[in-house]
mmCIF file of C-alpha atoms in Angstrom:
data_model
loop_
_atom_site.group_PDB
_atom_site.id
_atom_site.type_symbol
_atom_site.label_atom_id
_atom_site.label_comp_id
_atom_site.label_asym_id
_atom_site.label_seq_id
_atom_site.Cartn_x
_atom_site.Cartn_y
_atom_site.Cartn_z
ATOM 1 C CA MET A 886 183.102 179.369 238.178
ATOM 2 C CA ALA A 887 179.923 177.838 238.958
ATOM 3 C CA THR A 888 177.489 177.129 235.888
ATOM 4 C CA ALA A 889 174.422 177.342 238.071
ATOM 5 C CA LEU A 890 173.601 179.585 241.160
ATOM 6 C CA ILE A 891 170.201 180.564 242.658
ATOM 7 C CA PHE A 892 169.274 184.279 242.640
ATOM 8 C CA SER A 893 169.834 184.743 246.383
ATOM 9 C CA GLU A 894 173.599 183.604 245.908
ATOM 10 C CA CYS A 895 173.828 186.019 242.923
ATOM 11 C CA ALA A 896 172.634 188.828 244.974
ATOM 12 C CA THR A 897 174.812 188.167 247.654
ATOM 13 C CA LYS A 898 177.880 188.000 245.292
ATOM 14 C CA TYR A 899 176.910 191.080 243.692
ATOM 15 C CA MET A 900 176.782 192.970 246.817
ATOM 16 C CA GLU A 901 180.071 191.576 248.042
ATOM 17 C CA ALA A 902 181.667 192.779 244.787
ATOM 18 C CA HIS A 903 180.067 196.363 244.991
ATOM 19 C CA GLU A 904 179.574 197.433 248.502
ATOM 20 C CA SER A 905 182.916 198.821 249.106
ATOM 21 C CA GLY A 906 182.204 201.307 246.476
ATOM 22 C CA TRP A 907 178.808 202.388 247.989
ATOM 23 C CA ARG A 908 178.788 205.772 249.871
ATOM 24 C CA ASN A 909 177.978 204.367 253.202
ATOM 25 C CA PRO A 910 177.066 201.145 255.255
ATOM 26 C CA LYS A 911 173.416 202.220 255.429
ATOM 27 C CA HIS A 912 173.117 201.900 251.464
ATOM 28 C CA ALA A 913 174.468 198.355 251.904
ATOM 29 C CA GLN A 914 171.954 197.645 254.637
ATOM 30 C CA GLN A 915 169.141 198.962 252.373
ATOM 31 C CA TRP A 916 170.189 196.811 249.575
ATOM 32 C CA ARG A 917 170.217 193.667 251.734
ATOM 33 C CA ASN A 918 167.022 194.493 253.429
ATOM 34 C CA THR A 919 164.912 194.807 250.115
ATOM 35 C CA ILE A 920 166.542 191.931 248.496
ATOM 36 C CA GLU A 921 165.695 189.716 251.758
ATOM 37 C CA SER A 922 162.337 191.116 252.433
ATOM 38 C CA TYR A 923 160.861 191.167 248.927
ATOM 39 C CA ALA A 924 163.049 189.312 246.390
ATOM 40 C CA ASN A 925 164.320 186.172 248.221
ATOM 41 C CA PRO A 926 160.766 184.895 249.440
ATOM 42 C CA VAL A 927 159.578 184.806 245.880
ATOM 43 C CA ILE A 928 162.826 183.998 243.757
ATOM 44 C CA GLY A 929 165.490 183.511 246.090
ATOM 45 C CA GLN A 930 165.744 179.764 245.655
ATOM 46 C CA MET A 931 165.307 179.944 241.854
ATOM 47 C CA LEU A 932 168.243 179.221 239.575
ATOM 48 C CA VAL A 933 169.167 182.668 238.239
ATOM 49 C CA ARG A 934 168.767 181.405 234.661
ATOM 50 C CA ASP A 935 165.212 180.564 235.205
ATOM 51 C CA VAL A 936 164.125 183.885 236.492
ATOM 52 C CA GLY A 937 161.754 185.722 234.111
ATOM 53 C CA LEU A 938 159.167 188.420 233.573
ATOM 54 C CA PRO A 939 156.434 186.568 235.569
ATOM 55 C CA HIS A 940 158.656 186.120 238.581
ATOM 56 C CA VAL A 941 159.900 189.760 238.575
ATOM 57 C CA MET A 942 156.283 190.821 238.500
ATOM 58 C CA ARG A 943 155.381 188.726 241.391
ATOM 59 C CA VAL A 944 157.992 190.620 243.353
ATOM 60 C CA LEU A 945 157.154 193.897 242.217
ATOM 61 C CA GLU A 946 153.388 194.146 241.659
ATOM 62 C CA PRO A 947 152.413 193.615 245.363
ATOM 63 C CA ILE A 948 154.319 196.786 246.557
ATOM 64 C CA TRP A 949 154.497 198.889 243.333
ATOM 65 C CA HIS A 950 151.494 201.087 244.514
ATOM 66 C CA LEU A 951 151.893 200.595 248.352
ATOM 67 C CA LYS A 952 155.593 201.204 248.715
ATOM 68 C CA THR A 953 156.358 202.765 245.501
ATOM 69 C CA GLU A 954 159.901 204.280 246.270
ATOM 70 C CA THR A 955 160.987 200.973 247.684
ATOM 71 C CA ALA A 956 159.690 199.124 244.801
ATOM 72 C CA LYS A 957 161.311 201.492 242.411
ATOM 73 C CA ARG A 958 164.649 200.857 244.020
ATOM 74 C CA LEU A 959 164.173 197.220 244.232
ATOM 75 C CA ARG A 960 163.447 197.040 240.455
ATOM 76 C CA GLY A 961 166.880 198.578 239.802
ATOM 77 C CA ARG A 962 168.470 196.097 242.205
ATOM 78 C CA LEU A 963 166.947 193.151 240.446
ATOM 79 C CA GLU A 964 167.973 194.401 237.168
ATOM 80 C CA ALA A 965 171.672 194.955 238.586
ATOM 81 C CA VAL A 966 171.797 191.252 239.960
ATOM 82 C CA LEU A 967 170.437 189.849 236.777
ATOM 83 C CA ASP A 968 172.978 191.950 234.721
ATOM 84 C CA TRP A 969 175.787 190.619 236.754
ATOM 85 C CA ALA A 970 174.423 187.107 236.126
ATOM 86 C CA ILE A 971 174.332 187.586 232.427
ATOM 87 C CA THR A 972 177.853 189.050 232.360
ATOM 88 C CA ARG A 973 179.052 185.883 234.325
ATOM 89 C CA ASP A 974 177.280 183.498 231.773
ATOM 90 C CA LEU A 975 174.847 182.335 234.403
ATOM 91 C CA ARG A 976 171.976 183.311 232.238
ATOM 92 C CA SER A 977 171.056 184.694 228.759
ATOM 93 C CA GLY A 978 168.568 186.723 226.900
ATOM 94 C CA PRO A 979 167.223 190.197 227.755
ATOM 95 C CA ASN A 980 167.021 191.444 231.440
ATOM 96 C CA PRO A 981 163.347 190.921 232.690
ATOM 97 C CA ALA A 982 163.794 193.595 235.215
ATOM 98 C CA ARG A 983 164.853 196.235 232.638
ATOM 99 C CA TRP A 984 162.468 199.278 232.843
ATOM 100 C CA LYS A 985 162.592 201.261 229.354
ATOM 101 C CA GLY A 986 160.666 199.605 226.696
ATOM 102 C CA HIS A 987 159.917 196.553 229.029
ATOM 103 C CA LEU A 988 158.524 197.044 232.533
ATOM 104 C CA ASP A 989 157.226 200.602 231.882
ATOM 105 C CA THR A 990 154.668 199.032 229.809
ATOM 106 C CA LEU A 991 153.395 196.914 232.536
ATOM 107 C CA LEU A 992 153.687 199.155 235.682
ATOM 108 C CA ALA A 993 152.665 202.654 236.327
ATOM 109 C CA GLN A 994 155.281 205.302 236.248
ATOM 110 C CA PRO A 995 156.505 205.777 239.777
ATOM 111 C CA GLY A 996 156.282 209.520 239.669
ATOM 112 C CA LYS A 997 152.596 209.496 238.761
ATOM 113 C CA ILE A 998 151.430 207.016 241.510
ATOM 114 C CA THR A 999 149.238 208.805 244.003
ATOM 115 C CA LYS A 1000 150.808 208.914 247.418
ATOM 116 C CA THR A 1001 149.220 206.770 250.028
ATOM 117 C CA LYS A 1002 147.980 208.441 253.088
ATOM 118 C CA HIS A 1003 149.691 206.951 256.025
ATOM 119 C CA HIS A 1004 147.520 206.124 259.105
ATOM 120 C CA ARG A 1005 148.599 208.321 262.036
ATOM 121 C CA ARG A 1006 150.439 206.261 264.540
ATOM 122 C CA LEU A 1007 152.032 206.365 267.907
ATOM 123 C CA PRO A 1008 155.882 205.971 268.189
ATOM 124 C CA TYR A 1009 156.647 202.710 269.915
ATOM 125 C CA ALA A 1010 158.506 204.276 272.674
ATOM 126 C CA GLU A 1011 155.356 205.856 273.923
ATOM 127 C CA MET A 1012 153.430 202.702 274.141
ATOM 128 C CA PRO A 1013 154.098 201.850 277.778
ATOM 129 C CA VAL A 1014 152.718 205.200 279.016
ATOM 130 C CA PHE A 1015 149.877 205.141 276.515
ATOM 131 C CA MET A 1016 148.879 201.661 277.465
ATOM 132 C CA ALA A 1017 148.791 202.511 280.988
ATOM 133 C CA GLU A 1018 146.437 205.329 280.375
ATOM 134 C CA LEU A 1019 144.348 203.170 278.026
ATOM 135 C CA ARG A 1020 143.701 200.809 280.756
ATOM 136 C CA LYS A 1021 142.163 203.492 282.904
ATOM 137 C CA GLN A 1022 139.564 204.019 280.315
ATOM 138 C CA ALA A 1023 136.060 202.719 280.870
ATOM 139 C CA GLY A 1024 133.922 201.161 278.407
ATOM 140 C CA ILE A 1025 133.819 198.539 275.651
ATOM 141 C CA GLY A 1026 135.703 200.508 273.235
ATOM 142 C CA ALA A 1027 138.599 200.948 275.357
ATOM 143 C CA LYS A 1028 138.762 197.115 276.047
ATOM 144 C CA ALA A 1029 138.481 196.395 272.326
ATOM 145 C CA LEU A 1030 141.206 199.054 271.355
ATOM 146 C CA GLU A 1031 143.582 197.439 273.722
ATOM 147 C CA PHE A 1032 142.918 193.931 272.365
ATOM 148 C CA THR A 1033 143.376 195.356 268.744
ATOM 149 C CA ILE A 1034 146.816 196.748 269.745
ATOM 150 C CA LEU A 1035 147.915 193.548 271.682
ATOM 151 C CA THR A 1036 147.015 191.434 268.688
ATOM 152 C CA ALA A 1037 147.977 193.879 265.939
ATOM 153 C CA ALA A 1038 144.627 193.100 264.382
ATOM 154 C CA ARG A 1039 142.585 195.371 262.224
ATOM 155 C CA SER A 1040 139.777 196.862 264.179
ATOM 156 C CA GLY A 1041 137.143 195.405 262.057
ATOM 157 C CA GLU A 1042 138.434 191.828 262.714
ATOM 158 C CA VAL A 1043 138.175 192.704 266.482
ATOM 159 C CA ARG A 1044 134.899 194.417 266.366
ATOM 160 C CA GLY A 1045 133.329 191.414 264.418
ATOM 161 C CA ALA A 1046 135.071 188.777 266.625
ATOM 162 C CA THR A 1047 132.575 186.011 267.858
ATOM 163 C CA TRP A 1048 133.014 183.554 270.547
ATOM 164 C CA ASP A 1049 133.104 180.584 268.410
ATOM 165 C CA GLU A 1050 136.282 182.059 266.712
ATOM 166 C CA PHE A 1051 138.224 181.559 270.062
ATOM 167 C CA ASP A 1052 139.975 178.613 271.762
ATOM 168 C CA LEU A 1053 140.723 180.009 275.171
ATOM 169 C CA LYS A 1054 142.290 176.830 276.368
ATOM 170 C CA ALA A 1055 144.830 176.966 273.540
ATOM 171 C CA GLY A 1056 145.007 180.690 273.641
ATOM 172 C CA LEU A 1057 144.077 180.917 269.838
ATOM 173 C CA TRP A 1058 141.931 183.261 267.919
ATOM 174 C CA THR A 1059 141.036 181.924 264.500
ATOM 175 C CA VAL A 1060 139.653 184.638 262.180
ATOM 176 C CA PRO A 1061 137.683 182.957 259.262
ATOM 177 C CA ALA A 1062 138.620 183.780 255.595
ATOM 178 C CA ASP A 1063 135.432 185.623 254.922
ATOM 179 C CA ARG A 1064 136.472 188.349 257.706
ATOM 180 C CA MET A 1065 139.928 188.748 256.359
ATOM 181 C CA LYS A 1066 141.052 191.408 253.947
ATOM 182 C CA ALA A 1067 142.962 188.781 252.099
ATOM 183 C CA GLY A 1068 140.408 186.356 252.044
ATOM 184 C CA LYS A 1069 142.528 183.816 254.176
ATOM 185 C CA GLU A 1070 142.016 182.180 257.427
ATOM 186 C CA HIS A 1071 144.189 184.012 259.983
ATOM 187 C CA ARG A 1072 145.294 182.275 263.208
ATOM 188 C CA VAL A 1073 146.370 184.782 266.170
ATOM 189 C CA PRO A 1074 148.165 183.568 269.040
ATOM 190 C CA LEU A 1075 146.965 185.327 272.242
ATOM 191 C CA SER A 1076 149.572 186.864 274.541
ATOM 192 C CA ASP A 1077 148.649 186.539 278.195
ATOM 193 C CA ALA A 1078 147.361 190.020 278.457
ATOM 194 C CA ALA A 1079 145.258 189.682 275.294
ATOM 195 C CA LEU A 1080 143.850 186.234 276.619
ATOM 196 C CA ALA A 1081 143.022 187.964 280.052
ATOM 197 C CA ILE A 1082 140.850 190.542 278.130
ATOM 198 C CA VAL A 1083 139.019 188.009 276.245
ATOM 199 C CA LYS A 1084 138.235 186.016 279.469
ATOM 200 C CA SER A 1085 137.109 188.984 281.245
ATOM 201 C CA GLN A 1086 134.612 189.732 278.201
ATOM 202 C CA LYS A 1087 133.496 186.033 278.665
ATOM 203 C CA ASP A 1088 132.423 186.877 282.122
ATOM 204 C CA VAL A 1089 129.949 189.490 280.977
ATOM 205 C CA ALA A 1090 129.064 188.109 277.325
ATOM 206 C CA ILE A 1091 125.529 188.926 276.403
ATOM 207 C CA ASN A 1092 125.543 187.523 272.955
ATOM 208 C CA GLN A 1093 127.967 186.199 270.167
ATOM 209 C CA PHE A 1094 130.196 189.037 269.905
ATOM 210 C CA VAL A 1095 133.273 189.380 272.034
ATOM 211 C CA PHE A 1096 132.970 193.148 272.042
ATOM 212 C CA PRO A 1097 129.351 193.914 271.522
ATOM 213 C CA SER A 1098 127.925 197.369 271.160
ATOM 214 C CA PRO A 1099 125.600 198.575 273.820
ATOM 215 C CA ARG A 1100 122.764 197.420 271.808
ATOM 216 C CA GLY A 1101 124.354 194.035 271.196
ATOM 217 C CA SER A 1102 125.138 194.596 267.761
ATOM 218 C CA VAL A 1103 128.623 194.834 266.013
ATOM 219 C CA LEU A 1104 130.762 197.704 267.547
ATOM 220 C CA SER A 1105 130.877 200.776 265.488
ATOM 221 C CA ASP A 1106 134.145 201.705 263.778
ATOM 222 C CA MET A 1107 134.025 205.071 265.425
ATOM 223 C CA THR A 1108 134.050 203.713 269.049
ATOM 224 C CA LEU A 1109 137.706 203.013 269.045
ATOM 225 C CA SER A 1110 138.537 206.304 267.486
ATOM 226 C CA ALA A 1111 136.488 208.070 270.081
ATOM 227 C CA VAL A 1112 138.573 206.521 272.948
ATOM 228 C CA LEU A 1113 141.593 208.017 271.309
ATOM 229 C CA ARG A 1114 140.065 211.399 270.812
ATOM 230 C CA ARG A 1115 139.085 211.399 274.499
ATOM 231 C CA MET A 1116 142.706 210.670 275.529
ATOM 232 C CA LYS A 1117 143.819 213.420 273.214
ATOM 233 C CA VAL A 1118 146.094 210.879 271.399
ATOM 234 C CA ASP A 1119 146.932 211.881 267.775
ATOM 235 C CA ALA A 1120 146.708 208.560 266.363
ATOM 236 C CA VAL A 1121 144.097 206.120 264.723
ATOM 237 C CA PRO A 1122 143.209 202.562 265.620
ATOM 238 C CA HIS A 1123 144.880 201.106 262.374
ATOM 239 C CA GLY A 1124 147.995 203.114 263.082
ATOM 240 C CA PHE A 1125 149.041 200.856 265.872
ATOM 241 C CA ARG A 1126 149.850 198.002 263.264
ATOM 242 C CA SER A 1127 152.502 200.455 262.069
ATOM 243 C CA THR A 1128 153.515 200.928 265.501
ATOM 244 C CA PHE A 1129 154.036 197.236 266.184
ATOM 245 C CA ARG A 1130 155.685 196.679 262.846
ATOM 246 C CA ASP A 1131 158.258 199.484 263.721
ATOM 247 C CA TRP A 1132 159.017 197.799 267.153
ATOM 248 C CA ALA A 1133 159.471 194.492 265.699
ATOM 249 C CA ALA A 1134 162.007 195.686 263.029
ATOM 250 C CA GLU A 1135 163.773 198.026 265.387
ATOM 251 C CA LYS A 1136 163.774 196.594 268.799
ATOM 252 C CA THR A 1137 163.746 192.733 268.024
ATOM 253 C CA ASP A 1138 165.490 190.108 266.104
ATOM 254 C CA TYR A 1139 162.347 188.512 264.833
ATOM 255 C CA PRO A 1140 162.367 187.701 261.033
ATOM 256 C CA ASN A 1141 160.325 190.311 258.751
ATOM 257 C CA GLU A 1142 158.368 187.331 257.565
ATOM 258 C CA MET A 1143 156.964 186.571 261.250
ATOM 259 C CA ALA A 1144 155.897 190.178 261.735
ATOM 260 C CA GLU A 1145 154.229 190.228 258.339
ATOM 261 C CA MET A 1146 152.279 187.208 259.336
ATOM 262 C CA ALA A 1147 151.252 188.778 262.419
ATOM 263 C CA LEU A 1148 149.708 191.564 260.539
ATOM 264 C CA ALA A 1149 148.067 188.947 258.097
ATOM 265 C CA HIS A 1150 149.931 190.406 255.029
ATOM 266 C CA THR A 1151 150.387 188.518 252.035
ATOM 267 C CA ILE A 1152 153.556 186.178 252.359
ATOM 268 C CA SER A 1153 155.398 183.802 250.159
ATOM 269 C CA ASP A 1154 154.130 180.462 249.362
ATOM 270 C CA LYS A 1155 157.175 178.726 250.994
ATOM 271 C CA VAL A 1156 156.611 180.647 254.198
ATOM 272 C CA GLU A 1157 152.844 180.200 253.910
ATOM 273 C CA ALA A 1158 153.412 176.543 253.879
ATOM 274 C CA ALA A 1159 155.278 176.630 256.858
ATOM 275 C CA TYR A 1160 152.867 178.811 258.628
ATOM 276 C CA ARG A 1161 150.018 176.335 257.708
ATOM 277 C CA ARG A 1162 151.887 173.424 259.303
ATOM 278 C CA GLY A 1163 152.017 175.301 262.531
ATOM 279 C CA ASP A 1164 155.594 175.456 263.127
ATOM 280 C CA LEU A 1165 155.656 179.254 263.165
ATOM 281 C CA LEU A 1166 152.626 179.527 265.420
ATOM 282 C CA GLU A 1167 154.353 179.337 268.694
ATOM 283 C CA LYS A 1168 157.264 181.580 267.562
ATOM 284 C CA ARG A 1169 154.607 184.116 266.752
ATOM 285 C CA ARG A 1170 153.005 183.658 270.201
ATOM 286 C CA GLN A 1171 156.334 184.453 271.790
ATOM 287 C CA MET A 1172 156.688 187.611 269.595
ATOM 288 C CA MET A 1173 153.285 188.711 270.715
ATOM 289 C CA GLN A 1174 154.061 187.904 274.280
ATOM 290 C CA ASP A 1175 157.109 190.087 273.881
ATOM 291 C CA TRP A 1176 154.982 192.897 272.290
ATOM 292 C CA ALA A 1177 152.534 192.744 275.217
ATOM 293 C CA LYS A 1178 155.342 192.907 277.740
ATOM 294 C CA PHE A 1179 156.817 195.868 276.048
ATOM 295 C CA CYS A 1180 153.453 197.602 275.863
ATOM 296 C CA THR A 1181 153.053 197.049 279.728
#
């Protein structure tokens, strides 16, 4: 028996030992998905004996209020894996993922957390027809909305986009940190379709904004929503980010981390380091190209 295993190895061994007794294959897949998506990026490569309360909190805190049910189940799974490791003499001491008298003093009771209101979104299967209709719409709002969808960006990032953020030759849009929700610079590889929109705007540019309002200022946040209302589509601009995420998860083999990067969500330090080196940028470019192709 090994005397030192990393957390991801312990999780795998735990699942192998127990999945035959789980009620259905879907339950086993949910186990794997939560461990791989949320735990392994933070503690997967740590020796299981070194995993402590600060590490468990780093896994749970980012999603405790946003994805409460997922976080609740993940906590139980962390506790189970660490209990397994304790029983196997791979670690000692109290389990840092236990709830009663421990994490319940640090995290809100799941049942008392106000449920997050989800943004209305369009199912990804409806995107090709919707995008064909969107391209028939006139006005700067329709152009900005199409670009927002193709880049999976937040509407505020698009509405405030300026020409100095774009490298048209490289097909790259770099959003500065002060315009990002997470406060970090975000690089967006542009698909051919997204790049074509920017180039068409360049031909009629009137000031520093790529998608200016008729008065030349930043486009109103209601302008994009108005396009959807005119089209009688029951969705909001922000909801298309969820549409993209669903498409990536259900219709492609791209890693979760890559889709999260495209959405500019907070990711693990290890993956962030790879992102900053640029070795995932071209892979993300291909993902966005595939997204654009799917939408058209």
